[in-house]
Amino acid sequence: MAPWGYSKENGPATWHKDCPIANTGVRQSPIDLITTGQTCAKYDSNLKPVIVSYPAFSEATFLNNGHSVQFQPSAGNLSELSGGPLTKKYKFEQFHFHWGNNDSEGSEHRVNGKMYPAELHLVHWNSESPNFSSFQEAVGSNDPHALCVLGFFLKVGAENASLKPITDLLSKVKNAGSSVSFPGKFDLKAVLPETLTDYYTYDGSLTTPPLAECVKWIVFKEPIEVSTAQMEAFRAVDDGHGKPITGNYRPPCPLHTRTVAASFK
Ligand SMILES: COc1ccc(/C(C)=C/C(=O)O)cc1
Ligand SMILES: [Zn+2]
């Protein structure tokens, strides 16, 4: 597999060479979340609040893999997800970010064509399936809901004290391939909005190769605020080719016959 990335030479428009599903898939992610008109998100009153049980992580690695920065707790972490559109309990695997080199771009999902400066993805896998018993098996399982990814938009405003332990660490993983063990505990719950009631949900895929179509997506309406300085810290992380990672977001994909549900009117 040629090393994929986000440049002209190895970016999203070239991924189909190693991952044909990029062009042939009918449930690819991300998408543009439309709120009015024909293909708009449909309100579903049965959609309940998302429930997260995220005890503070005590042991984790924070790494720069050349195309994003990723927080990976030790396998023993007990963080779980349920509720919302889900019928099963999911185990937390990792979180990572997508961002742009200015405030008008960076998120993967869009709302009526609007991009946010960044998007946080919390990746989970179905821990109650009889068909797989690990994250990597889940990804390769062809189960349409093997994974559930929670997406949160980031917008520029006040400094986010809860995310500061992460953004303060970005300079320590400036070089691609570098990682640090996360010092102390990290409280992910404190980063998220109080109530996880208002979201869009649809069936989609990973947004990076292998682009597996195994993801139940839940994208929250309410953005998380971060400061300009915190955004600039993301933009200083290198991609391994002597340049900063900027624009590590895949453009929106066709909806095809999918519908998007909204838990709010
Ligand atoms: C090679 O295995 C992989 C498994 C998962 C992912 C993810 C989680 C991609 C994404 O966030 O879009 C990538 C590779
Ligand atoms: Zn992502």
Coordinates of C-alpha atoms and ligand atoms in Angstrom, one line a residue:
M1 CA 0.0 0.0 0.0
A2 CA 1.5 3.3 -1.1
P3 CA 1.7 5.6 1.9
W4 CA -1.5 7.6 1.8
G5 CA -1.8 11.2 3.0
Y6 CA -3.4 14.5 2.2
S7 CA -1.1 15.9 -0.5
K8 CA -1.9 16.2 -4.2
E9 CA 0.2 13.1 -4.8
N10 CA -1.2 10.8 -2.1
G11 CA -4.4 12.5 -1.0
P12 CA -8.1 11.5 -1.0
A13 CA -8.4 11.7 -4.8
T14 CA -5.7 9.0 -5.1
W15 CA -6.9 6.6 -2.3
H16 CA -9.1 4.6 -4.7
K17 CA -5.9 3.1 -6.2
D18 CA -5.2 1.0 -3.1
C19 CA -8.8 1.2 -1.7
P20 CA -11.3 0.8 -4.6
I21 CA -14.1 1.3 -2.1
A22 CA -13.2 5.0 -2.1
N23 CA -15.0 5.3 -5.4
T24 CA -17.2 2.2 -5.5
G25 CA -18.5 2.4 -1.9
V26 CA -22.1 3.6 -1.4
R27 CA -21.8 4.4 2.3
Q28 CA -18.6 6.4 2.4
S29 CA -17.7 9.1 5.0
P30 CA -17.7 12.0 5.7
I31 CA -20.8 13.6 4.3
D32 CA -22.3 17.0 4.1
L33 CA -25.1 17.2 6.7
I34 CA -28.0 19.0 5.1
T35 CA -30.7 20.4 7.3
T36 CA -33.3 21.6 4.8
G37 CA -34.7 20.4 1.5
Q38 CA -35.0 17.0 -0.2
T39 CA -32.0 15.1 1.2
C40 CA -32.1 16.7 4.6
A41 CA -31.7 15.0 8.0
K42 CA -35.0 13.6 9.2
Y43 CA -36.0 14.2 12.9
D44 CA -36.5 10.8 14.7
S45 CA -38.2 11.2 18.1
N46 CA -37.1 7.7 19.0
L47 CA -33.4 8.8 19.1
K48 CA -32.3 8.8 22.8
P49 CA -29.4 10.7 24.3
V50 CA -26.0 9.1 23.8
I51 CA -24.6 7.6 27.0
V52 CA -20.8 7.7 27.7
S53 CA -19.0 6.1 30.6
Y54 CA -15.5 7.6 30.4
P55 CA -13.6 7.2 33.7
A56 CA -10.5 9.3 33.6
F57 CA -7.8 7.5 31.6
S58 CA -4.7 6.7 33.7
E59 CA -2.5 5.1 31.1
A60 CA -2.3 6.2 27.4
T61 CA 0.0 6.9 24.5
F62 CA -0.3 10.2 22.5
L63 CA 1.2 9.8 19.0
N64 CA 1.7 11.6 15.8
N65 CA 1.2 9.0 13.0
G66 CA 2.0 11.4 10.2
H67 CA -1.7 12.0 9.3
S68 CA -3.2 12.9 12.7
V69 CA -2.5 12.9 16.4
Q70 CA -4.1 10.1 18.3
F71 CA -4.7 9.4 22.0
Q72 CA -4.6 5.7 22.6
P73 CA -5.4 4.4 26.1
S74 CA -4.0 1.0 27.3
A75 CA -6.2 -2.0 26.3
G76 CA -7.5 -2.3 29.8
N77 CA -9.4 0.9 29.7
L78 CA -13.1 0.5 30.7
S79 CA -14.6 3.4 28.8
E80 CA -17.9 2.5 27.1
L81 CA -20.6 4.0 24.9
S82 CA -24.3 3.1 24.6
G83 CA -27.6 4.7 24.0
G84 CA -28.4 7.0 21.1
P85 CA -29.1 4.9 18.0
L86 CA -27.1 2.0 19.4
T87 CA -28.5 -1.3 20.4
K88 CA -25.2 -2.7 21.8
K89 CA -22.4 -1.5 24.2
Y90 CA -19.3 -0.2 22.5
K91 CA -15.7 -0.1 23.9
F92 CA -13.6 3.0 23.6
E93 CA -10.5 2.5 21.3
Q94 CA -8.9 5.9 20.6
F95 CA -9.5 9.5 19.7
H96 CA -7.9 11.7 17.0
F97 CA -8.4 15.0 15.3
H98 CA -8.8 16.5 11.8
W99 CA -8.0 20.1 11.2
G100 CA -7.2 22.8 8.5
N101 CA -4.6 25.5 8.1
N102 CA -7.1 28.2 8.7
D103 CA -10.4 28.6 10.6
S104 CA -12.6 28.3 7.5
E105 CA -11.7 24.6 6.9
G106 CA -10.6 21.5 8.7
S107 CA -13.7 19.4 9.7
E108 CA -14.6 16.3 7.8
H109 CA -18.4 16.5 8.2
R110 CA -20.0 19.8 7.0
V111 CA -23.3 21.3 7.9
N112 CA -25.0 22.8 4.8
G113 CA -21.6 23.0 3.2
K114 CA -20.0 24.8 6.2
M115 CA -16.7 23.4 7.6
Y116 CA -15.6 23.9 11.1
P117 CA -11.9 24.5 11.9
A118 CA -11.5 21.0 13.3
E119 CA -13.3 17.8 14.2
L120 CA -12.7 15.4 17.1
H121 CA -13.4 11.7 16.5
L122 CA -13.9 9.3 19.4
V123 CA -13.6 5.7 18.0
H124 CA -15.4 2.7 19.6
W125 CA -16.0 -0.9 18.6
N126 CA -19.0 -3.2 19.4
S127 CA -17.8 -5.3 22.3
E128 CA -21.0 -7.5 22.3
S129 CA -20.7 -8.9 18.8
P130 CA -20.3 -12.7 18.5
N131 CA -18.3 -12.1 15.3
F132 CA -15.2 -10.3 16.7
S133 CA -13.5 -9.7 19.9
S134 CA -11.0 -6.9 19.1
F135 CA -10.9 -3.5 17.4
Q136 CA -8.9 -4.7 14.4
E137 CA -11.2 -7.7 14.0
A138 CA -14.2 -5.4 14.1
V139 CA -12.7 -3.2 11.4
G140 CA -12.3 -6.2 9.1
S141 CA -15.6 -7.8 10.0
N142 CA -17.9 -6.3 7.3
D143 CA -20.4 -5.7 10.1
P144 CA -22.2 -2.4 9.2
H145 CA -22.1 -1.2 12.8
A146 CA -18.8 -2.8 14.0
L147 CA -17.6 0.6 15.0
C148 CA -19.2 3.7 16.3
V149 CA -17.4 7.0 15.9
L150 CA -18.6 10.1 17.8
G151 CA -17.8 13.3 15.9
F152 CA -17.5 16.7 17.6
F153 CA -16.9 19.9 15.7
L154 CA -14.4 22.3 17.1
K155 CA -14.9 26.1 16.8
V156 CA -12.6 29.0 17.7
G157 CA -13.5 30.8 20.9
A158 CA -12.4 30.6 24.5
E159 CA -9.5 28.3 25.6
N160 CA -10.7 24.8 26.3
A161 CA -9.1 24.0 29.7
S162 CA -10.2 20.3 29.5
L163 CA -8.4 19.9 26.1
K164 CA -5.3 21.8 27.3
P165 CA -3.5 18.7 28.5
I166 CA -3.8 17.4 24.9
T167 CA -3.0 20.7 23.0
D168 CA -0.1 21.3 25.4
L169 CA 1.4 18.0 24.4
L170 CA 1.3 18.6 20.6
S171 CA 4.7 20.2 20.6
K172 CA 6.1 17.0 22.1
V173 CA 4.9 14.9 19.1
K174 CA 5.8 17.5 16.5
N175 CA 7.7 14.8 14.5
A176 CA 5.8 12.2 12.6
G177 CA 6.2 8.8 14.2
S178 CA 6.8 10.3 17.6
S179 CA 4.8 9.4 20.6
V180 CA 4.8 10.1 24.3
S181 CA 3.2 8.3 27.2
F182 CA 0.5 10.6 28.5
P183 CA 1.5 12.1 31.8
G184 CA -1.1 11.6 34.6
K185 CA -4.8 11.2 34.1
F186 CA -7.0 12.5 31.3
D187 CA -10.7 13.3 31.8
L188 CA -12.3 13.0 28.3
K189 CA -15.8 13.4 29.7
A190 CA -14.9 17.0 30.8
V191 CA -14.1 17.8 27.1
L192 CA -17.6 17.0 25.9
P193 CA -20.8 19.0 26.1
E194 CA -22.9 18.3 29.2
T195 CA -25.8 16.8 27.3
L196 CA -25.3 14.5 24.4
T197 CA -28.9 14.8 23.1
D198 CA -28.6 16.7 19.8
Y199 CA -26.9 14.8 17.0
Y200 CA -27.0 13.6 13.4
T201 CA -26.6 9.8 12.8
Y202 CA -26.1 7.8 9.7
D203 CA -24.3 4.6 8.4
G204 CA -20.9 5.3 7.0
S205 CA -17.2 4.4 6.9
L206 CA -13.8 5.1 8.1
T207 CA -12.6 8.4 6.6
T208 CA -9.1 7.2 6.0
P209 CA -7.8 4.0 4.3
P210 CA -9.0 1.2 4.6
L211 CA -12.3 3.2 4.3
A212 CA -14.2 0.2 5.7
E213 CA -17.9 0.7 5.6
C214 CA -18.4 -0.4 9.2
V215 CA -19.2 2.8 11.1
K216 CA -22.4 4.0 12.8
W217 CA -21.6 7.7 12.8
I218 CA -23.0 10.1 15.5
V219 CA -22.1 13.7 14.8
F220 CA -23.1 16.2 17.5
K221 CA -24.7 19.5 16.7
E222 CA -23.0 21.6 19.4
P223 CA -19.4 22.4 18.7
I224 CA -16.6 22.3 21.3
E225 CA -14.8 25.6 21.8
V226 CA -11.0 25.9 21.6
S227 CA -8.7 29.0 21.4
T228 CA -6.8 30.2 18.4
A229 CA -3.6 29.2 20.2
Q230 CA -4.9 25.7 20.6
M231 CA -5.8 25.6 16.9
E232 CA -2.3 26.9 16.1
A233 CA -0.8 24.1 18.1
F234 CA -2.4 21.5 15.8
R235 CA -1.1 23.3 12.8
A236 CA 2.5 23.0 14.0
V237 CA 2.5 19.2 14.0
D238 CA 4.6 17.7 11.1
D239 CA 3.6 15.1 8.5
G240 CA 7.0 13.4 8.2
H241 CA 7.9 15.2 5.0
G242 CA 9.1 18.3 6.7
K243 CA 5.8 20.1 6.4
P244 CA 3.0 20.6 8.9
I245 CA -0.1 18.3 8.8
T246 CA -2.7 20.7 7.5
G247 CA -6.0 19.8 5.9
N248 CA -6.0 16.2 7.1
Y249 CA -9.7 15.9 6.2
R250 CA -11.4 13.9 3.4
P251 CA -14.0 15.9 1.3
P252 CA -17.7 14.9 1.6
C253 CA -18.8 11.7 -0.2
P254 CA -22.1 11.0 -2.0
L255 CA -25.0 10.1 0.2
H256 CA -26.4 7.6 -2.4
T257 CA -29.6 6.0 -1.0
R258 CA -28.7 6.7 2.7
T259 CA -30.8 8.8 5.0
V260 CA -29.5 10.9 7.9
A261 CA -31.5 11.0 11.1
A262 CA -31.5 13.8 13.6
S263 CA -32.3 13.5 17.3
F264 CA -33.5 17.1 17.3
K265 CA -36.0 19.2 15.4
Ligands
LIG1 C1 -5.5 -0.5 9.6 O1 -6.6 -0.4 10.6 C2 -7.2 0.7 10.8 C3 -8.3 0.7 11.6 C4 -9.1 1.8 11.9 C5 -8.7 3.0 11.3 C6 -9.5 4.3 11.6 C7 -10.2 4.4 13.0 C8 -9.7 5.2 10.6 C9 -10.5 6.4 10.8 O2 -10.5 7.0 11.8 O3 -11.1 6.8 9.8 C10 -7.7 3.1 10.4 C11 -6.9 2.0 10.2
ZN2 ZN -11.3 10.7 12.1

